[in-house]
Structure formats: C-alpha cells, structure tokens
Amino acid sequence: MEITYSELSKRAVASEIRELLKYTRIEGITSFAGGLPEPSLFPLDDIARISKQVLETNGLIALQYGPTPGEPEFINSLVKHSSQFGEEVKPEQICVTSSSQQGLDLVSLVLADKGSEIILELPSYIGAIQAFGRTGVTMNGIRMENDGMDMNQLEEVVKQKYRNGNKIRFIYTIPDYQNPSGIMMSLEKRKQLIEIAAKYEIPIIEDSPYREICFNGQSNPSLWSLSGGEGVIQLRTFSKILFPGMRLGWIAAKKEVDEKFALMTQSVDLCSPTFNQLIVAQYIKEGRMYENIQKAIGIYRQKNKAMIDALREFMPSGVTWSEPTGGMFLWVNLPNHIDAKEMLAVAAENKVVYVTGKPFHCDGSGKNTLRLNYSFPSIAQIQVGIKNLSQTVYEFSNANHLL
Ligand SMILES: Cc1ncc(COP(=O)(O)O)c(C=O)c1O
C-alpha cells in the first residue's frame, strides 16, 4: 500500500545524535554522550515499597484514568516540592505532563503555527529544536554569552521582526545549567529578558529540568518567580532529579494559559499516568524527594569537579570549556578549524565519545563544539575519558596539521 504521510511527519527528521550513538556500543568505551542520570540514585526500594502501598490503599484510583490537568494529590505535592526550592506555584496554575518533552510538544501545539517566528538560544536543547522544527516554525538563534543570551542581539531581532510585521510567538530559554552548555543565566539578564518580553508581549518558555541540581547553593530566582508568572510558561520534569522512567513533569502557567494546555493535553494523551503520579506524590510527601536531590547534588558536584580538573590537566591550549555550577553538562569549544563530527571517529578509536555541538544550533553553526555529560560516567571513567579525549584533540590536530 502506498501510504501518504502528513507534512508534519515529513518534518520529523532523525536527530544526527541518534546516528552517533552507534559508537556507545563499542566495548570499553567511555561515553560522555547521553544525558542520563546516575543510576545509583534511583530509589528502587522506596519506589517498590510505595508502589505496593499505593496499590493497597488507593489501587482503584491508581489504575484508573485520571483528571487531565493531573491528580489533585500529585498537584499538591508539586506545590510542596516547588516551595521547598523557593518557588511559589498555585494548584490551578499546574498542568501535569508526561515529562518535559511532552511539555515542548504542547508548547508547539498551543503557541505555534507553520511559519511562526520563534526565538531560542544558540546552542539550545536538541529535543526542543526537533519539537519546534516539526511544526515548521522559523527559528531565530540568539548567541549565548557566559551568563546567558546576548540581550542586545535578542532585542535587535525582536525589533526587526516587529518592524516587518512579524510578532515573535515565544522565546524559548533554559536558564538553569543549560543543556547543552551548562550556562546559568545571570540575574541581570533574567530581568532584562522579562522586560524585553513584556515590552513586545512575547511569552517566555522557561524550560528548567536541572534547576534543583545546584552545586554552590547560589541559584538565581526562576523567570517564573521573577515575573510573578506573568508572561512566563515554565516546563518542569522529574527526569533528572528523580528518574526519567516515571515520565512525569508539569507546566506552570497563569490559570487561563494553563487551561489552554490542559485542553490540548486531552487530545494528546487524555491524562498522565495516574499510578506514577500517586507514587511520586507519596515520595515527595515523605520528604524522600528532597533528600534524594541533596544526594544527587553531592554526587554530581564531585563528578563535575573531576571533569573540570581533568580538562585543566590534559586539554591542549586553544580548547576552552564552560565550568557549570550545576546540572549535568559541560560545553567544549575546540579551535575554529576543528570539526567535532570529523574528530569523533578518532575519539571512538581512543575509546571515548561525546555529542557533537552542531545539531544543538538551529542555524547550522557550532561545528567546532561538543557537549560532555558527567552525570552518568563514574569518576574513574571521567578521568580516563578526558585524558583520551585530550589525546584525541592532539592526534586529530597533528594528523590534519591543525594546531
Ligand atoms: C532542556 C531539556 N528539556 C527537556 C528535556 C526532556 O526531558 P524529559 O522529557 O525526560 O522530561 C530535556 C532532556 O534532556 C532537556 O535537557
């Protein structure tokens, strides 16, 4: 049968990163490629115990369809979780999602049309680029500086589009320990961003999976908090602070905006898994979520340090990297003439792999960049892996007479 596929499905292209994952199968290789949490943090015993308890005490609800915006018990636990980390959100401002990737899908469905103009960071999260790209939007990338988007360029682009009669539909940002760069947006830039967005009436999409994973106790207030929720739609997830297998997250938005998301969710998946919501609600209620996050912070802080120390010790000059104070990723800038994709085959021979930076750039730039993940490999693997990566840069440069 000759099947006619939708235009939208034709735009859903495979990510270049999937291609690269073949290297991660090579025996003995150190992979800095994924974005996986450290598995020893998965609270197997607690989840087994709470699952049983939920089935015994609330089983008929747990296994049934639930309300589209989320189970009230879970929503209340999200309010508690948020307040433990200094965020205020009201139950009616929450729409539960099957994690943030669904949140991004919903953003595309609710806010964008084919041909809409949007703004995002350069680089930005590849899954967002895919979700927005599939809708057929026009993406305007804004350069990242050490403390977030270049606000002058942002305002210039907004103004120029405005003059041409094109209102930007939304600005997408990952302000906390960004994936992929690890950069945290400064307080000053957060305020500037809110001001520019308010002036031109552009909603901000604040995607923040890593917010709680802060190594030095010095996180900045979220855009959601700073704006009092006005004009900001926040995407949150438990994937990185608990585990991704639950597929649970939430959208925080002003009540009337939140209702739009809830309505769209009905046609996407009716409701997020009820059983999972009740398990996580209990986990938060018992205070275990907070404890587990503190443990995660301790482990990731050590791994982050191990990676930065190894980069300082082994990397040749001309290579620079971000030194994040939270999250799971670190960003490397190679000398301009080195193509990280071409270098990957040499890296794999040296038993180390990473994710190339270009697919994170909506404008096709960034060929000399790469992303390193430090949450998944062990400290020993990080040390050996960075040594091998540094060796790879030398070898690749020498073979190509580049340094
Ligand atoms: C910035 C960002 N947004 C969204 C996601 C999607 O995560 P999930 O769907 O597991 O919540 C990720 C995952 O890596 C991410 O880094």
CSV table of C-alpha atoms and ligand atoms in Angstrom, one decimal:
chain,number,residue,atom,x,y,z
A,1,MET,CA,0.0,0.0,0.0
A,2,GLU,CA,1.2,3.5,-0.8
A,3,ILE,CA,0.8,5.4,2.4
A,4,THR,CA,0.6,9.2,2.2
A,5,TYR,CA,2.3,10.7,5.2
A,6,SER,CA,1.5,14.0,6.7
A,7,GLU,CA,3.6,17.1,6.0
A,8,LEU,CA,4.3,17.2,9.7
A,9,SER,CA,5.7,13.7,9.8
A,10,LYS,CA,8.0,14.6,6.9
A,11,ARG,CA,9.5,17.3,9.0
A,12,ALA,CA,10.1,14.9,11.9
A,13,VAL,CA,13.7,14.0,10.9
A,14,ALA,CA,16.0,11.7,12.9
A,15,SER,CA,18.5,13.5,15.0
A,16,GLU,CA,22.1,13.4,14.0
A,17,ILE,CA,22.8,12.4,17.6
A,18,ARG,CA,21.0,9.1,17.2
A,19,GLU,CA,23.5,8.2,14.4
A,20,LEU,CA,26.4,8.9,16.8
A,21,LEU,CA,25.0,6.5,19.4
A,22,LYS,CA,26.4,3.6,17.5
A,23,TYR,CA,29.8,4.4,19.0
A,24,THR,CA,28.5,4.0,22.5
A,25,ARG,CA,28.1,0.3,21.9
A,26,ILE,CA,31.9,-0.2,21.4
A,27,GLU,CA,33.2,-2.3,24.3
A,28,GLY,CA,35.2,-0.4,27.0
A,29,ILE,CA,34.3,3.0,25.6
A,30,THR,CA,33.6,5.9,27.9
A,31,SER,CA,30.5,7.7,26.8
A,32,PHE,CA,30.1,11.4,27.6
A,33,ALA,CA,27.3,11.4,25.0
A,34,GLY,CA,24.0,10.8,26.8
A,35,GLY,CA,22.1,12.8,29.3
A,36,LEU,CA,21.4,10.0,31.7
A,37,PRO,CA,21.2,10.4,35.5
A,38,GLU,CA,23.5,8.3,37.7
A,39,PRO,CA,21.6,5.0,38.2
A,40,SER,CA,22.7,4.5,41.8
A,41,LEU,CA,20.4,7.4,42.6
A,42,PHE,CA,17.3,5.6,41.6
A,43,PRO,CA,15.5,4.8,44.8
A,44,LEU,CA,14.5,1.2,44.0
A,45,ASP,CA,13.5,0.2,47.5
A,46,ASP,CA,11.4,3.3,48.2
A,47,ILE,CA,9.6,3.0,44.8
A,48,ALA,CA,8.9,-0.7,45.3
A,49,ARG,CA,7.5,0.0,48.8
A,50,ILE,CA,5.4,3.0,47.8
A,51,SER,CA,4.1,1.2,44.7
A,52,LYS,CA,2.8,-1.6,46.9
A,53,GLN,CA,1.3,0.9,49.4
A,54,VAL,CA,-0.4,2.9,46.6
A,55,LEU,CA,-2.0,-0.3,45.2
A,56,GLU,CA,-3.1,-1.4,48.6
A,57,THR,CA,-4.6,1.9,49.8
A,58,ASN,CA,-5.6,3.6,46.6
A,59,GLY,CA,-5.4,1.0,43.9
A,60,LEU,CA,-8.7,1.6,42.2
A,61,ILE,CA,-7.8,5.2,41.6
A,62,ALA,CA,-4.2,4.5,40.8
A,63,LEU,CA,-5.1,2.2,37.9
A,64,GLN,CA,-8.0,4.3,36.5
A,65,TYR,CA,-7.9,7.3,34.1
A,66,GLY,CA,-7.3,10.5,36.0
A,67,PRO,CA,-8.2,14.2,35.5
A,68,THR,CA,-6.4,15.8,32.6
A,69,PRO,CA,-4.6,18.5,34.5
A,70,GLY,CA,-3.3,15.9,37.0
A,71,GLU,CA,-4.2,14.0,40.2
A,72,PRO,CA,-5.0,16.6,42.9
A,73,GLU,CA,-2.8,14.7,45.4
A,74,PHE,CA,0.1,14.9,42.9
A,75,ILE,CA,-0.6,18.6,42.1
A,76,ASN,CA,-0.5,19.4,45.9
A,77,SER,CA,2.8,17.6,46.2
A,78,LEU,CA,4.2,19.7,43.3
A,79,VAL,CA,3.2,22.8,45.2
A,80,LYS,CA,5.2,21.5,48.2
A,81,HIS,CA,8.2,20.4,46.1
A,82,SER,CA,8.3,23.9,44.5
A,83,SER,CA,8.1,25.7,47.8
A,84,GLN,CA,11.0,23.6,49.2
A,85,PHE,CA,13.1,25.0,46.4
A,86,GLY,CA,11.9,28.6,46.8
A,87,GLU,CA,9.2,28.6,44.1
A,88,GLU,CA,5.6,29.6,44.5
A,89,VAL,CA,3.0,28.0,42.3
A,90,LYS,CA,-0.7,27.5,42.9
A,91,PRO,CA,-2.6,24.3,42.1
A,92,GLU,CA,-4.7,25.9,39.4
A,93,GLN,CA,-1.5,27.0,37.6
A,94,ILE,CA,-0.3,23.5,37.1
A,95,CYS,CA,-0.9,21.1,34.2
A,96,VAL,CA,0.8,17.7,34.7
A,97,THR,CA,2.6,16.4,31.6
A,98,SER,CA,4.3,13.1,30.7
A,99,SER,CA,7.6,14.9,31.2
A,100,SER,CA,9.1,17.9,29.6
A,101,GLN,CA,9.4,16.6,26.1
A,102,GLN,CA,5.6,16.4,26.1
A,103,GLY,CA,5.6,20.0,27.5
A,104,LEU,CA,7.6,21.1,24.5
A,105,ASP,CA,5.2,19.3,22.2
A,106,LEU,CA,2.3,21.1,23.9
A,107,VAL,CA,4.1,24.4,23.5
A,108,SER,CA,4.4,23.8,19.8
A,109,LEU,CA,0.7,22.8,19.6
A,110,VAL,CA,-0.7,25.6,21.7
A,111,LEU,CA,1.6,28.5,20.6
A,112,ALA,CA,3.0,28.0,17.2
A,113,ASP,CA,1.9,27.5,13.6
A,114,LYS,CA,3.8,26.6,10.5
A,115,GLY,CA,5.9,29.7,9.6
A,116,SER,CA,5.6,31.3,13.1
A,117,GLU,CA,8.8,33.1,14.2
A,118,ILE,CA,10.3,31.9,17.5
A,119,ILE,CA,13.5,32.7,19.4
A,120,LEU,CA,15.8,30.3,21.1
A,121,GLU,CA,19.4,30.1,22.4
A,122,LEU,CA,22.4,29.2,20.3
A,123,PRO,CA,23.0,26.4,21.2
A,124,SER,CA,19.8,25.0,22.6
A,125,TYR,CA,18.3,21.6,23.6
A,126,ILE,CA,18.1,19.4,20.6
A,127,GLY,CA,14.8,17.9,21.6
A,128,ALA,CA,13.2,21.4,21.6
A,129,ILE,CA,14.7,22.1,18.2
A,130,GLN,CA,13.1,18.9,16.9
A,131,ALA,CA,9.7,19.6,18.5
A,132,PHE,CA,9.6,23.1,17.2
A,133,GLY,CA,11.1,22.2,13.9
A,134,ARG,CA,8.4,19.6,13.3
A,135,THR,CA,5.8,22.3,13.5
A,136,GLY,CA,7.6,24.2,10.7
A,137,VAL,CA,8.4,27.3,12.7
A,138,THR,CA,11.2,29.8,11.7
A,139,MET,CA,13.9,29.6,14.4
A,140,ASN,CA,15.9,32.7,15.3
A,141,GLY,CA,19.0,31.7,17.3
A,142,ILE,CA,20.5,34.2,19.8
A,143,ARG,CA,24.2,33.9,20.7
A,144,MET,CA,25.0,32.6,24.2
A,145,GLU,CA,27.4,34.6,26.4
A,146,ASN,CA,28.9,33.3,29.6
A,147,ASP,CA,25.8,34.4,31.5
A,148,GLY,CA,23.1,33.7,29.0
A,149,MET,CA,21.6,35.1,25.8
A,150,ASP,CA,23.1,38.2,24.3
A,151,MET,CA,20.2,40.6,25.2
A,152,ASN,CA,21.3,43.2,22.7
A,153,GLN,CA,21.0,40.8,19.9
A,154,LEU,CA,17.7,39.5,21.3
A,155,GLU,CA,16.2,42.9,21.3
A,156,GLU,CA,17.5,43.7,17.9
A,157,VAL,CA,15.9,40.5,16.4
A,158,VAL,CA,12.6,41.2,18.2
A,159,LYS,CA,12.5,44.8,17.0
A,160,GLN,CA,13.4,43.9,13.4
A,161,LYS,CA,10.7,41.2,13.2
A,162,TYR,CA,8.3,43.6,14.8
A,163,ARG,CA,9.0,46.3,12.2
A,164,ASN,CA,8.4,43.7,9.5
A,165,GLY,CA,5.0,42.9,11.0
A,166,ASN,CA,6.2,39.5,12.4
A,167,LYS,CA,5.4,39.1,16.1
A,168,ILE,CA,7.6,36.5,17.7
A,169,ARG,CA,5.4,33.8,19.1
A,170,PHE,CA,7.7,32.8,22.0
A,171,ILE,CA,11.2,33.0,23.4
A,172,TYR,CA,12.5,29.6,24.5
A,173,THR,CA,15.2,29.5,27.1
A,174,ILE,CA,16.8,27.0,29.5
A,175,PRO,CA,18.1,29.4,32.2
A,176,ASP,CA,19.5,27.0,34.7
A,177,TYR,CA,22.6,24.9,33.8
A,178,GLN,CA,21.5,24.8,30.2
A,179,ASN,CA,21.5,21.7,28.1
A,180,PRO,CA,23.9,21.7,26.3
A,181,SER,CA,26.2,24.5,27.5
A,182,GLY,CA,25.9,24.2,31.3
A,183,ILE,CA,25.5,28.0,31.4
A,184,MET,CA,23.3,29.7,34.1
A,185,MET,CA,21.6,32.9,33.1
A,186,SER,CA,22.6,35.8,35.4
A,187,LEU,CA,20.0,37.7,37.5
A,188,GLU,CA,20.6,40.8,35.4
A,189,LYS,CA,19.8,39.0,32.1
A,190,ARG,CA,16.8,37.4,33.6
A,191,LYS,CA,15.4,40.8,34.5
A,192,GLN,CA,16.3,42.1,31.0
A,193,LEU,CA,14.7,39.2,29.3
A,194,ILE,CA,11.4,39.6,31.3
A,195,GLU,CA,11.5,43.3,30.4
A,196,ILE,CA,12.0,42.8,26.7
A,197,ALA,CA,9.4,40.1,26.5
A,198,ALA,CA,6.9,42.2,28.4
A,199,LYS,CA,7.5,45.2,26.2
A,200,TYR,CA,6.9,43.3,23.0
A,201,GLU,CA,4.3,41.0,24.6
A,202,ILE,CA,6.1,37.8,23.8
A,203,PRO,CA,5.6,34.8,26.1
A,204,ILE,CA,8.8,33.2,27.6
A,205,ILE,CA,9.1,29.4,27.7
A,206,GLU,CA,11.3,28.6,30.7
A,207,ASP,CA,12.4,25.0,30.4
A,208,SER,CA,14.2,24.0,33.6
A,209,PRO,CA,14.9,20.3,34.2
A,210,TYR,CA,18.2,20.9,36.1
A,211,ARG,CA,17.2,23.8,38.4
A,212,GLU,CA,17.5,21.9,41.7
A,213,ILE,CA,20.9,20.4,40.8
A,214,CYS,CA,22.8,23.4,42.1
A,215,PHE,CA,26.3,22.8,43.5
A,216,ASN,CA,27.1,26.0,45.3
A,217,GLY,CA,23.7,27.0,46.9
A,218,GLN,CA,23.7,30.1,44.6
A,219,SER,CA,20.9,29.6,42.1
A,220,ASN,CA,19.1,32.6,40.6
A,221,PRO,CA,15.4,33.1,41.0
A,222,SER,CA,13.5,31.5,38.2
A,223,LEU,CA,11.9,33.6,35.4
A,224,TRP,CA,8.6,32.3,36.8
A,225,SER,CA,9.3,33.7,40.2
A,226,LEU,CA,10.8,37.0,39.0
A,227,SER,CA,7.8,37.7,36.7
A,228,GLY,CA,5.2,36.6,39.2
A,229,GLY,CA,4.1,34.1,36.5
A,230,GLU,CA,3.1,37.0,34.2
A,231,GLY,CA,4.1,36.1,30.6
A,232,VAL,CA,6.2,33.0,31.6
A,233,ILE,CA,5.3,29.4,31.0
A,234,GLN,CA,7.5,27.1,32.9
A,235,LEU,CA,8.3,23.5,32.0
A,236,ARG,CA,9.5,21.2,34.8
A,237,THR,CA,10.3,17.5,34.9
A,238,PHE,CA,11.3,14.7,37.4
A,239,SER,CA,13.5,13.1,34.7
A,240,LYS,CA,16.8,14.5,36.0
A,241,ILE,CA,16.0,15.0,39.7
A,242,LEU,CA,14.3,11.6,40.3
A,243,PHE,CA,14.5,9.3,37.2
A,244,PRO,CA,13.2,9.5,33.7
A,245,GLY,CA,11.3,6.2,33.7
A,246,MET,CA,8.4,7.8,35.5
A,247,ARG,CA,7.8,10.2,32.6
A,248,LEU,CA,6.3,12.9,34.8
A,249,GLY,CA,6.6,16.6,34.6
A,250,TRP,CA,4.4,19.7,34.8
A,251,ILE,CA,3.7,23.0,33.2
A,252,ALA,CA,3.2,26.1,35.3
A,253,ALA,CA,1.4,29.0,33.8
A,254,LYS,CA,-1.2,31.6,34.6
A,255,LYS,CA,-4.6,29.9,35.1
A,256,GLU,CA,-6.1,30.9,31.7
A,257,VAL,CA,-3.0,29.9,29.8
A,258,ASP,CA,-2.8,26.7,31.9
A,259,GLU,CA,-6.3,25.8,30.8
A,260,LYS,CA,-5.3,26.0,27.2
A,261,PHE,CA,-2.5,23.5,27.8
A,262,ALA,CA,-4.9,21.2,29.7
A,263,LEU,CA,-7.4,21.3,26.8
A,264,MET,CA,-4.7,20.4,24.3
A,265,THR,CA,-3.4,17.6,26.6
A,266,GLN,CA,-6.9,16.0,26.3
A,267,SER,CA,-6.3,15.3,22.7
A,268,VAL,CA,-2.7,14.3,23.2
A,269,ASP,CA,-2.9,11.6,25.9
A,270,LEU,CA,-6.0,12.2,28.0
A,271,CYS,CA,-4.0,12.2,31.2
A,272,SER,CA,-0.6,11.4,32.5
A,273,PRO,CA,-0.1,8.1,34.3
A,274,THR,CA,-2.2,8.1,37.4
A,275,PHE,CA,-0.3,5.3,39.2
A,276,ASN,CA,3.0,7.2,38.7
A,277,GLN,CA,1.6,10.5,39.9
A,278,LEU,CA,0.4,8.8,43.2
A,279,ILE,CA,3.8,7.2,43.7
A,280,VAL,CA,5.7,10.4,43.3
A,281,ALA,CA,3.2,12.3,45.4
A,282,GLN,CA,3.9,9.9,48.3
A,283,TYR,CA,7.6,10.1,47.7
A,284,ILE,CA,7.5,13.9,48.0
A,285,LYS,CA,5.1,13.7,51.0
A,286,GLU,CA,7.6,11.5,52.9
A,287,GLY,CA,10.4,14.0,52.2
A,288,ARG,CA,12.4,11.5,50.3
A,289,MET,CA,12.5,13.6,47.1
A,290,TYR,CA,14.2,16.4,48.9
A,291,GLU,CA,16.8,14.0,50.4
A,292,ASN,CA,17.5,12.2,47.2
A,293,ILE,CA,18.1,15.5,45.4
A,294,GLN,CA,20.6,16.5,48.1
A,295,LYS,CA,22.4,13.2,47.5
A,296,ALA,CA,22.3,13.8,43.7
A,297,ILE,CA,23.8,17.3,44.2
A,298,GLY,CA,26.7,15.8,46.2
A,299,ILE,CA,27.5,13.1,43.6
A,300,TYR,CA,27.2,15.4,40.6
A,301,ARG,CA,29.3,18.1,42.2
A,302,GLN,CA,32.1,15.6,42.6
A,303,LYS,CA,31.8,14.4,39.0
A,304,ASN,CA,31.7,17.9,37.7
A,305,LYS,CA,34.9,18.7,39.6
A,306,ALA,CA,36.6,15.6,38.3
A,307,MET,CA,35.8,16.5,34.7
A,308,ILE,CA,36.9,20.1,35.1
A,309,ASP,CA,40.1,19.1,36.9
A,310,ALA,CA,40.9,16.5,34.1
A,311,LEU,CA,40.2,19.1,31.4
A,312,ARG,CA,42.6,21.6,33.1
A,313,GLU,CA,45.2,18.9,33.4
A,314,PHE,CA,45.1,17.3,30.0
A,315,MET,CA,43.5,19.6,27.3
A,316,PRO,CA,45.8,21.3,24.9
A,317,SER,CA,45.7,25.1,24.8
A,318,GLY,CA,43.3,26.6,22.3
A,319,VAL,CA,40.5,24.4,23.8
A,320,THR,CA,38.0,26.1,26.2
A,321,TRP,CA,35.1,24.8,28.2
A,322,SER,CA,32.3,26.0,30.4
A,323,GLU,CA,32.6,25.4,34.1
A,324,PRO,CA,29.0,24.9,35.2
A,325,THR,CA,27.9,25.3,38.8
A,326,GLY,CA,25.1,22.8,38.4
A,327,GLY,CA,23.3,20.4,36.1
A,328,MET,CA,24.8,17.6,34.1
A,329,PHE,CA,26.7,19.0,31.1
A,330,LEU,CA,29.7,20.9,30.1
A,331,TRP,CA,30.4,22.5,26.8
A,332,VAL,CA,33.7,22.5,24.9
A,333,ASN,CA,34.9,24.9,22.2
A,334,LEU,CA,37.6,23.5,20.0
A,335,PRO,CA,39.7,25.7,17.8
A,336,ASN,CA,37.6,27.0,15.0
A,337,HIS,CA,39.1,24.8,12.3
A,338,ILE,CA,38.4,21.5,14.1
A,339,ASP,CA,35.2,19.8,13.1
A,340,ALA,CA,33.9,17.8,16.2
A,341,LYS,CA,32.0,15.5,13.9
A,342,GLU,CA,35.1,14.5,11.9
A,343,MET,CA,37.1,14.1,15.1
A,344,LEU,CA,34.5,11.7,16.6
A,345,ALA,CA,35.8,8.7,14.7
A,346,VAL,CA,39.3,9.3,16.1
A,347,ALA,CA,37.8,9.7,19.6
A,348,ALA,CA,35.9,6.4,19.3
A,349,GLU,CA,39.2,4.7,18.4
A,350,ASN,CA,40.6,6.2,21.6
A,351,LYS,CA,37.6,4.8,23.5
A,352,VAL,CA,35.8,8.0,24.2
A,353,VAL,CA,32.6,9.5,22.7
A,354,TYR,CA,30.8,12.8,23.1
A,355,VAL,CA,27.9,14.6,21.4
A,356,THR,CA,28.8,17.0,18.6
A,357,GLY,CA,27.6,20.5,19.1
A,358,LYS,CA,26.3,21.4,15.6
A,359,PRO,CA,22.8,19.8,16.0
A,360,PHE,CA,22.2,22.0,19.0
A,361,HIS,CA,22.5,25.1,16.8
A,362,CYS,CA,19.3,25.9,14.9
A,363,ASP,CA,21.3,27.9,12.3
A,364,GLY,CA,23.7,25.1,11.5
A,365,SER,CA,26.7,26.7,13.2
A,366,GLY,CA,28.8,25.2,16.0
A,367,LYS,CA,30.8,22.6,14.1
A,368,ASN,CA,33.8,23.1,16.4
A,369,THR,CA,31.8,22.5,19.6
A,370,LEU,CA,30.9,19.4,21.6
A,371,ARG,CA,28.9,18.5,24.7
A,372,LEU,CA,30.2,16.4,27.6
A,373,ASN,CA,27.9,14.7,30.1
A,374,TYR,CA,29.3,14.0,33.6
A,375,SER,CA,26.3,12.6,35.4
A,376,PHE,CA,26.4,9.1,34.0
A,377,PRO,CA,30.1,8.0,33.8
A,378,SER,CA,32.0,7.2,37.0
A,379,ILE,CA,34.7,9.5,38.3
A,380,ALA,CA,37.4,6.9,37.1
A,381,GLN,CA,35.8,6.9,33.7
A,382,ILE,CA,35.7,10.7,33.6
A,383,GLN,CA,39.4,10.9,34.4
A,384,VAL,CA,40.4,8.3,31.7
A,385,GLY,CA,37.9,9.6,29.2
A,386,ILE,CA,39.0,13.2,29.4
A,387,LYS,CA,42.7,12.1,29.1
A,388,ASN,CA,41.7,10.1,26.0
A,389,LEU,CA,39.7,13.0,24.6
A,390,SER,CA,42.6,15.4,25.1
A,391,GLN,CA,44.9,12.9,23.3
A,392,THR,CA,42.3,12.7,20.5
A,393,VAL,CA,42.5,16.5,20.0
A,394,TYR,CA,46.3,16.3,19.8
A,395,GLU,CA,46.2,13.4,17.4
A,396,PHE,CA,43.4,14.8,15.2
A,397,SER,CA,45.1,18.2,15.0
A,398,ASN,CA,48.5,16.7,14.2
A,399,ALA,CA,47.1,14.4,11.5
A,400,ASN,CA,45.4,17.4,9.9
A,401,HIS,CA,48.2,19.8,10.7
A,402,LEU,CA,45.7,22.0,12.5
A,403,LEU,CA,47.3,23.1,15.7
B,1,LIG,C1,16.3,21.2,28.4
B,1,LIG,C2,15.6,19.9,28.4
B,1,LIG,N1,14.3,20.0,28.2
B,1,LIG,C3,13.5,18.9,28.1
B,1,LIG,C4,14.1,17.6,28.2
B,1,LIG,C5,13.2,16.4,28.1
B,1,LIG,O1,13.2,15.7,29.3
B,1,LIG,P1,12.0,14.7,29.8
B,1,LIG,O2,11.1,14.6,28.6
B,1,LIG,O3,12.7,13.4,30.1
B,1,LIG,O4,11.4,15.4,30.9
B,1,LIG,C6,15.5,17.5,28.4
B,1,LIG,C7,16.1,16.2,28.5
B,1,LIG,O5,17.3,16.0,28.4
B,1,LIG,C8,16.2,18.7,28.5
B,1,LIG,O6,17.6,18.7,28.7
